[in-house]
PDB file of N, CA and C in Angstrom:
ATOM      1  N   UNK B   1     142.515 113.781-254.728  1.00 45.00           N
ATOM      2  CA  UNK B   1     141.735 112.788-254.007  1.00 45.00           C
ATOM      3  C   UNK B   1     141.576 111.537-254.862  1.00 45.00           C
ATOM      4  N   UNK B   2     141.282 110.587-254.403  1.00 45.00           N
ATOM      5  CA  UNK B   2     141.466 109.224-254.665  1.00 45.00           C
ATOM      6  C   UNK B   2     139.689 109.150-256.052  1.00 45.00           C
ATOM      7  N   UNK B   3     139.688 107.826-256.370  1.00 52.00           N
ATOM      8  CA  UNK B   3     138.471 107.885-256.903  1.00 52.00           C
ATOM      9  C   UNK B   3     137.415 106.353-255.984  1.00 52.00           C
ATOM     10  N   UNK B   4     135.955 106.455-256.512  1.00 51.00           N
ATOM     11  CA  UNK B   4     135.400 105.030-255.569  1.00 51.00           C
ATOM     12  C   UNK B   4     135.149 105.092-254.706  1.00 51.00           C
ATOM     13  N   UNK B   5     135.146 104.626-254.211  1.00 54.00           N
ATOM     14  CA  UNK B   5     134.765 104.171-252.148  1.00 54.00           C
ATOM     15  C   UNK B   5     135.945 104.950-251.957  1.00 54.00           C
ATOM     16  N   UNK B   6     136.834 105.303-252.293  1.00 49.00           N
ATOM     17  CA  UNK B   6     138.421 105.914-251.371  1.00 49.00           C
ATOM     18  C   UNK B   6     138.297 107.064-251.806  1.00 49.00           C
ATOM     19  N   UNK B   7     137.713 107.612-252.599  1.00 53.00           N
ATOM     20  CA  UNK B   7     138.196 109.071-253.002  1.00 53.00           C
ATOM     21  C   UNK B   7     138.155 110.477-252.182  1.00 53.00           C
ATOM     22  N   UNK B   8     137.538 110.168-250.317  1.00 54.00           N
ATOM     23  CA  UNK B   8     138.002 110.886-249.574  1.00 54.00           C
ATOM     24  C   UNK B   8     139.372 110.580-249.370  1.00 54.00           C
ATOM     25  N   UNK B   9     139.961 109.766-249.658  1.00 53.00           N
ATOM     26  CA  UNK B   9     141.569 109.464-249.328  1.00 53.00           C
ATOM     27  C   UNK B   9     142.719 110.520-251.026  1.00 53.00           C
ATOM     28  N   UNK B  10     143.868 110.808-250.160  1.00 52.00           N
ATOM     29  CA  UNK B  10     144.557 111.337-251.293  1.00 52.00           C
ATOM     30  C   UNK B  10     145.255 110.663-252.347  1.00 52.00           C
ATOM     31  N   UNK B  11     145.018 110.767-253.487  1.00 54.00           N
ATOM     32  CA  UNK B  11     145.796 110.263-254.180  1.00 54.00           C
ATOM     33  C   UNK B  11     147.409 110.344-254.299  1.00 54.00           C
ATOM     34  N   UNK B  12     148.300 109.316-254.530  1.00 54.00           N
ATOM     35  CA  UNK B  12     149.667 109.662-254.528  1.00 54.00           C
ATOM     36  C   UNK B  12     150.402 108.421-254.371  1.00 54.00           C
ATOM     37  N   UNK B  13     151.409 108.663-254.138  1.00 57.00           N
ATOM     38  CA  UNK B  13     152.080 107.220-253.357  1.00 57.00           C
ATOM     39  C   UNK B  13     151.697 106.722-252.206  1.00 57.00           C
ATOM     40  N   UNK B  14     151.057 107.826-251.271  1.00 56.00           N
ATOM     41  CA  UNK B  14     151.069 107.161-250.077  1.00 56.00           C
ATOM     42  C   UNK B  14     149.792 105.728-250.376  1.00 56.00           C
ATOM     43  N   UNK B  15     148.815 106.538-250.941  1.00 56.00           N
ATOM     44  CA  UNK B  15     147.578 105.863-251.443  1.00 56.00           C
ATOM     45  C   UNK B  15     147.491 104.725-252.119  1.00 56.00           C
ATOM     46  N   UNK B  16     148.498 104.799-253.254  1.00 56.00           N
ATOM     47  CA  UNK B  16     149.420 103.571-254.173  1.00 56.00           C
ATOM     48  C   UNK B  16     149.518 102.487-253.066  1.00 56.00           C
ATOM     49  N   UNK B  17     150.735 102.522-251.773  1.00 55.00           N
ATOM     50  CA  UNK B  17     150.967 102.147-251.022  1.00 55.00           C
ATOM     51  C   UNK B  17     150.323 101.238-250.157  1.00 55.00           C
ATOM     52  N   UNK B  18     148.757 101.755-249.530  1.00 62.00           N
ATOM     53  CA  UNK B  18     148.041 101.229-249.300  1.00 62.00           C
ATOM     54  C   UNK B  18     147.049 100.330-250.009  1.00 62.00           C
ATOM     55  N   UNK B  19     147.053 100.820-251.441  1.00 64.00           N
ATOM     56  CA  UNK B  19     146.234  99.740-252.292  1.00 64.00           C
ATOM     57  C   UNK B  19     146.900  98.501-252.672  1.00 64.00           C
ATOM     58  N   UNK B  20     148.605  98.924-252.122  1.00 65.00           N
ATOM     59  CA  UNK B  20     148.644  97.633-252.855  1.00 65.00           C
ATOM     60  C   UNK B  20     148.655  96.577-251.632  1.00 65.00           C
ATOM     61  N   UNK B  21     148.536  96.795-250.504  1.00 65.00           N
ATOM     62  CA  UNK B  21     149.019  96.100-249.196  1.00 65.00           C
ATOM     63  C   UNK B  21     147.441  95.606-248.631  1.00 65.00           C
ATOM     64  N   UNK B  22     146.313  96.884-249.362  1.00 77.00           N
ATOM     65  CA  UNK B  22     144.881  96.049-248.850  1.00 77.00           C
ATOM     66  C   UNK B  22     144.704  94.988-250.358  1.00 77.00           C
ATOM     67  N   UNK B  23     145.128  94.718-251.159  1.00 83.00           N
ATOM     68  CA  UNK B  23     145.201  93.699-252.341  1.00 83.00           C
ATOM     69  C   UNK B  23     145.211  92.287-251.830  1.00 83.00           C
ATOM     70  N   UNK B  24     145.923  91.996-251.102  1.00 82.00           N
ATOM     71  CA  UNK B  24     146.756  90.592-250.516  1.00 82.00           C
ATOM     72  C   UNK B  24     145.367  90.742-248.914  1.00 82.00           C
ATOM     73  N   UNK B  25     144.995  91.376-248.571  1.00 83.00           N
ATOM     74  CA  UNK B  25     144.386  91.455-247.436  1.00 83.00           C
ATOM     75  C   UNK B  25     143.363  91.058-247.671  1.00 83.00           C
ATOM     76  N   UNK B  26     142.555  91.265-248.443  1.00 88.00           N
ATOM     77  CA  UNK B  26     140.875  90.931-249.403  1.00 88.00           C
ATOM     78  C   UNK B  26     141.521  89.555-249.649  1.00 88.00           C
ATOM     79  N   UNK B  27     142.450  89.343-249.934  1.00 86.00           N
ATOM     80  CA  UNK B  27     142.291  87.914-250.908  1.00 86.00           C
ATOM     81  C   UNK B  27     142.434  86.714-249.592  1.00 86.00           C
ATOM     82  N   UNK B  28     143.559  87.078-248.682  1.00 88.00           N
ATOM     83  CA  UNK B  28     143.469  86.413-247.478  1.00 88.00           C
ATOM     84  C   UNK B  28     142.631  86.374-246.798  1.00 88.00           C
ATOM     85  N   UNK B  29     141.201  87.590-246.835  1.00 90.00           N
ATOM     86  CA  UNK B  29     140.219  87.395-245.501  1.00 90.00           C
ATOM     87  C   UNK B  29     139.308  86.290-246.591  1.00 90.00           C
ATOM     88  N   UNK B  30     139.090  86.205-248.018  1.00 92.00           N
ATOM     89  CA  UNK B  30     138.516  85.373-248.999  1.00 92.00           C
ATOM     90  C   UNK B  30     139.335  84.316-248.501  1.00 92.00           C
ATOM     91  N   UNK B  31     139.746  83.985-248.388  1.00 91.00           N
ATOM     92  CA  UNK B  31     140.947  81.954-248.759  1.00 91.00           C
ATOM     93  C   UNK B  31     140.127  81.986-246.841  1.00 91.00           C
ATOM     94  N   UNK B  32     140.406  82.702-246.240  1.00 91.00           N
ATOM     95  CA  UNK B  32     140.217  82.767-244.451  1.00 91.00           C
ATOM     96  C   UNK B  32     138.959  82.684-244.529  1.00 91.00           C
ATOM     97  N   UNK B  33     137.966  82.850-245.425  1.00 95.00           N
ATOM     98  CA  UNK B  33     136.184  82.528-245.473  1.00 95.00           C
ATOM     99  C   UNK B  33     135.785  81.413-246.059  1.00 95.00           C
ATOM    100  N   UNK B  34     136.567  81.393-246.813  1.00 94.00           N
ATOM    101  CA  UNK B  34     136.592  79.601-247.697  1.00 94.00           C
ATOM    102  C   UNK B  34     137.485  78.287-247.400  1.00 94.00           C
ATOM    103  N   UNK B  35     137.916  78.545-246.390  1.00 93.00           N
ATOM    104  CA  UNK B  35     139.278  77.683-245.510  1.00 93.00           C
ATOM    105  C   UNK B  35     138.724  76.125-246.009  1.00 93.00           C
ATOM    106  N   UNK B  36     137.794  75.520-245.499  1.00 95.00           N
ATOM    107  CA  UNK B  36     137.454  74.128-245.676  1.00 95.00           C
ATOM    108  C   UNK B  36     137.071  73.920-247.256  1.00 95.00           C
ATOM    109  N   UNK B  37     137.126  74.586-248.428  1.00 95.00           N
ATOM    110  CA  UNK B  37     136.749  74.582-249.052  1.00 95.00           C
ATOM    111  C   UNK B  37     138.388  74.496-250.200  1.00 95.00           C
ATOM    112  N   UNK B  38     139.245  75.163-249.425  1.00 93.00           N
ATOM    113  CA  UNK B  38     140.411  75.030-250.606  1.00 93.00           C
ATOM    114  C   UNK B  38     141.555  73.688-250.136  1.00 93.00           C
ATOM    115  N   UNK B  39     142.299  73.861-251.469  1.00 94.00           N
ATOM    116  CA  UNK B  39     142.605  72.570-251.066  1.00 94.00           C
ATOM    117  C   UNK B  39     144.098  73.205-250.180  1.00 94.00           C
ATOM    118  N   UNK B  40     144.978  72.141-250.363  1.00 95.00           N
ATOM    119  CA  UNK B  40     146.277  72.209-249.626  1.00 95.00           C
ATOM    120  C   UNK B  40     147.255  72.901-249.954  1.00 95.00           C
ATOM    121  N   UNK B  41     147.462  73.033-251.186  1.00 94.00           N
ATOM    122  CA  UNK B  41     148.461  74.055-251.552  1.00 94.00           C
ATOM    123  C   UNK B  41     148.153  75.525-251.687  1.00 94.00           C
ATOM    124  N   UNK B  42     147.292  75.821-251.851  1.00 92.00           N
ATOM    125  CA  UNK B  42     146.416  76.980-251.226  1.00 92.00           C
ATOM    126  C   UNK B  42     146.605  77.541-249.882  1.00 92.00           C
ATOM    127  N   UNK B  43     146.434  76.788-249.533  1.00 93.00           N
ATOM    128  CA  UNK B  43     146.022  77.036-248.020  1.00 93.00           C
ATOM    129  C   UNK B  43     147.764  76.935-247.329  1.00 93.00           C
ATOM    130  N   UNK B  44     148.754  76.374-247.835  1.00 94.00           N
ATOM    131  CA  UNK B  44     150.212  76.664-248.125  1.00 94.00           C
ATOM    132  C   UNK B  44     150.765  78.143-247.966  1.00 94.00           C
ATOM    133  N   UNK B  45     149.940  78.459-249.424  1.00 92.00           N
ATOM    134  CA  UNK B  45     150.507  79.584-249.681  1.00 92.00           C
ATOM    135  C   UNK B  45     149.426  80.910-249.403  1.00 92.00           C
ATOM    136  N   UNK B  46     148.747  80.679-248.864  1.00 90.00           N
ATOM    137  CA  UNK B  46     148.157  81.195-248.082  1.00 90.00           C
ATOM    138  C   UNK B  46     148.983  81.951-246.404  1.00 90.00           C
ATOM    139  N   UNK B  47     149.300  80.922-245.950  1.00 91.00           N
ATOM    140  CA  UNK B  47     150.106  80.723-244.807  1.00 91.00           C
ATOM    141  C   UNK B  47     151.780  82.027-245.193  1.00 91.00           C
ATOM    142  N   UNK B  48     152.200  81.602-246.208  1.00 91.00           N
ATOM    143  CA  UNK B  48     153.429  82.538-246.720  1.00 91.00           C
ATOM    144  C   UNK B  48     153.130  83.592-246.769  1.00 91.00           C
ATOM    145  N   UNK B  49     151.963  83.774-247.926  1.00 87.00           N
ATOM    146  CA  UNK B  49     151.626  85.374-247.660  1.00 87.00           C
ATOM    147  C   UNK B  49     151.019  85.844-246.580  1.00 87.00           C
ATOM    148  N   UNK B  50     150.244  85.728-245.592  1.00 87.00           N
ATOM    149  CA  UNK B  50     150.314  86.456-244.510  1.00 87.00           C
ATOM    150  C   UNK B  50     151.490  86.576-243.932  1.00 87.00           C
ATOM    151  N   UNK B  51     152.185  85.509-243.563  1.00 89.00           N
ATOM    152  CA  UNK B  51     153.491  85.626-242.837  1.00 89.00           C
ATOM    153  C   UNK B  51     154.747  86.841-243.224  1.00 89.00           C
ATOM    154  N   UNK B  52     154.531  87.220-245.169  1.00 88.00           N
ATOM    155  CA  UNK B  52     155.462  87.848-245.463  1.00 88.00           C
ATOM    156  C   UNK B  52     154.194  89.376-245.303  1.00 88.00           C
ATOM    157  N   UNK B  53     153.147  89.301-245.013  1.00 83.00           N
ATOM    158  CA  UNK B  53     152.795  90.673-245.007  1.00 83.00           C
ATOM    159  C   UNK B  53     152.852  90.920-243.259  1.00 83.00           C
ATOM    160  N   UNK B  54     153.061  89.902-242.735  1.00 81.00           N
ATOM    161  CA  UNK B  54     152.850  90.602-241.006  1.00 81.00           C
ATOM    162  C   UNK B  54     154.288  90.960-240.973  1.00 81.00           C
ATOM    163  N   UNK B  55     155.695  90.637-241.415  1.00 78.00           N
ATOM    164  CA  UNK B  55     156.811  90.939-241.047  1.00 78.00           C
ATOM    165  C   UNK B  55     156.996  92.435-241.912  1.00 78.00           C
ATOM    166  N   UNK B  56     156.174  92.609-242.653  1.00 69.00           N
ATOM    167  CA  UNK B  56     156.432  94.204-243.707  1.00 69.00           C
ATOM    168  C   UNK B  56     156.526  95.447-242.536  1.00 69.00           C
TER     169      UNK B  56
END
Protein backbone atom coordinates (compact mmCIF):
# COMPACT_ATOMS: atom_id res chain seq x y z
CA UNK A 1 0.00 0.00 0.00
CA UNK A 2 0.93 3.41 -0.85
CA UNK A 3 2.03 5.90 2.04
CA UNK A 4 -0.01 9.68 3.02
CA UNK A 5 -3.29 10.58 1.89
CA UNK A 6 -2.84 7.51 -0.83
CA UNK A 7 -1.81 4.76 1.18
CA UNK A 8 -5.25 3.04 0.68
CA UNK A 9 -3.96 2.94 -2.94
CA UNK A 10 -1.26 0.12 -3.98
CA UNK A 11 1.99 0.74 -4.29
CA UNK A 12 3.83 -0.21 -7.63
CA UNK A 13 3.96 1.04 -11.03
CA UNK A 14 0.57 1.36 -11.49
CA UNK A 15 0.67 3.97 -8.51
CA UNK A 16 4.15 5.47 -9.85
CA UNK A 17 2.00 6.05 -12.92
CA UNK A 18 -0.57 7.97 -11.48
CA UNK A 19 1.68 10.16 -9.34
CA UNK A 20 3.36 11.18 -11.94
CA UNK A 21 0.32 12.30 -14.26
CA UNK A 22 -1.55 13.95 -10.94
CA UNK A 23 2.07 16.12 -10.72
CA UNK A 24 1.35 18.30 -13.91
CA UNK A 25 -2.48 18.31 -12.80
CA UNK A 26 -1.93 20.25 -9.28
CA UNK A 27 0.35 22.52 -11.01
CA UNK A 28 -2.18 23.31 -13.91
CA UNK A 29 -5.33 23.60 -11.59
CA UNK A 30 -2.51 26.26 -9.54
CA UNK A 31 -1.41 28.44 -12.96
CA UNK A 32 -5.74 27.81 -13.73
CA UNK A 33 -6.29 29.65 -10.03
CA UNK A 34 -3.74 32.27 -10.60
CA UNK A 35 -4.51 32.89 -14.43
CA UNK A 36 -4.62 36.88 -14.17
CA UNK A 37 -1.83 36.88 -12.08
CA UNK A 38 0.92 35.09 -14.38
CA UNK A 39 2.46 36.51 -16.97
CA UNK A 40 2.56 35.35 -20.75
CA UNK A 41 4.93 32.87 -21.14
CA UNK A 42 3.51 30.97 -18.45
CA UNK A 43 0.41 30.95 -19.36
CA UNK A 44 2.12 29.65 -22.97
CA UNK A 45 3.31 26.91 -21.52
CA UNK A 46 0.77 26.29 -19.57
CA UNK A 47 -1.46 25.83 -22.66
CA UNK A 48 1.33 22.93 -24.02
CA UNK A 49 1.18 21.07 -21.08
CA UNK A 50 -2.34 20.47 -20.81
CA UNK A 51 -2.59 19.92 -24.44
CA UNK A 52 0.30 17.21 -24.23
CA UNK A 53 -1.46 15.64 -21.11
CA UNK A 54 -5.11 15.52 -22.76
CA UNK A 55 -3.62 13.66 -25.94
CA UNK A 56 -1.71 10.92 -23.35
Amino acid sequence: MGQGPYRDKPAGPAAASTARGRKPTELLNYVAATWDKQDLSLRRHARVVARALRTR
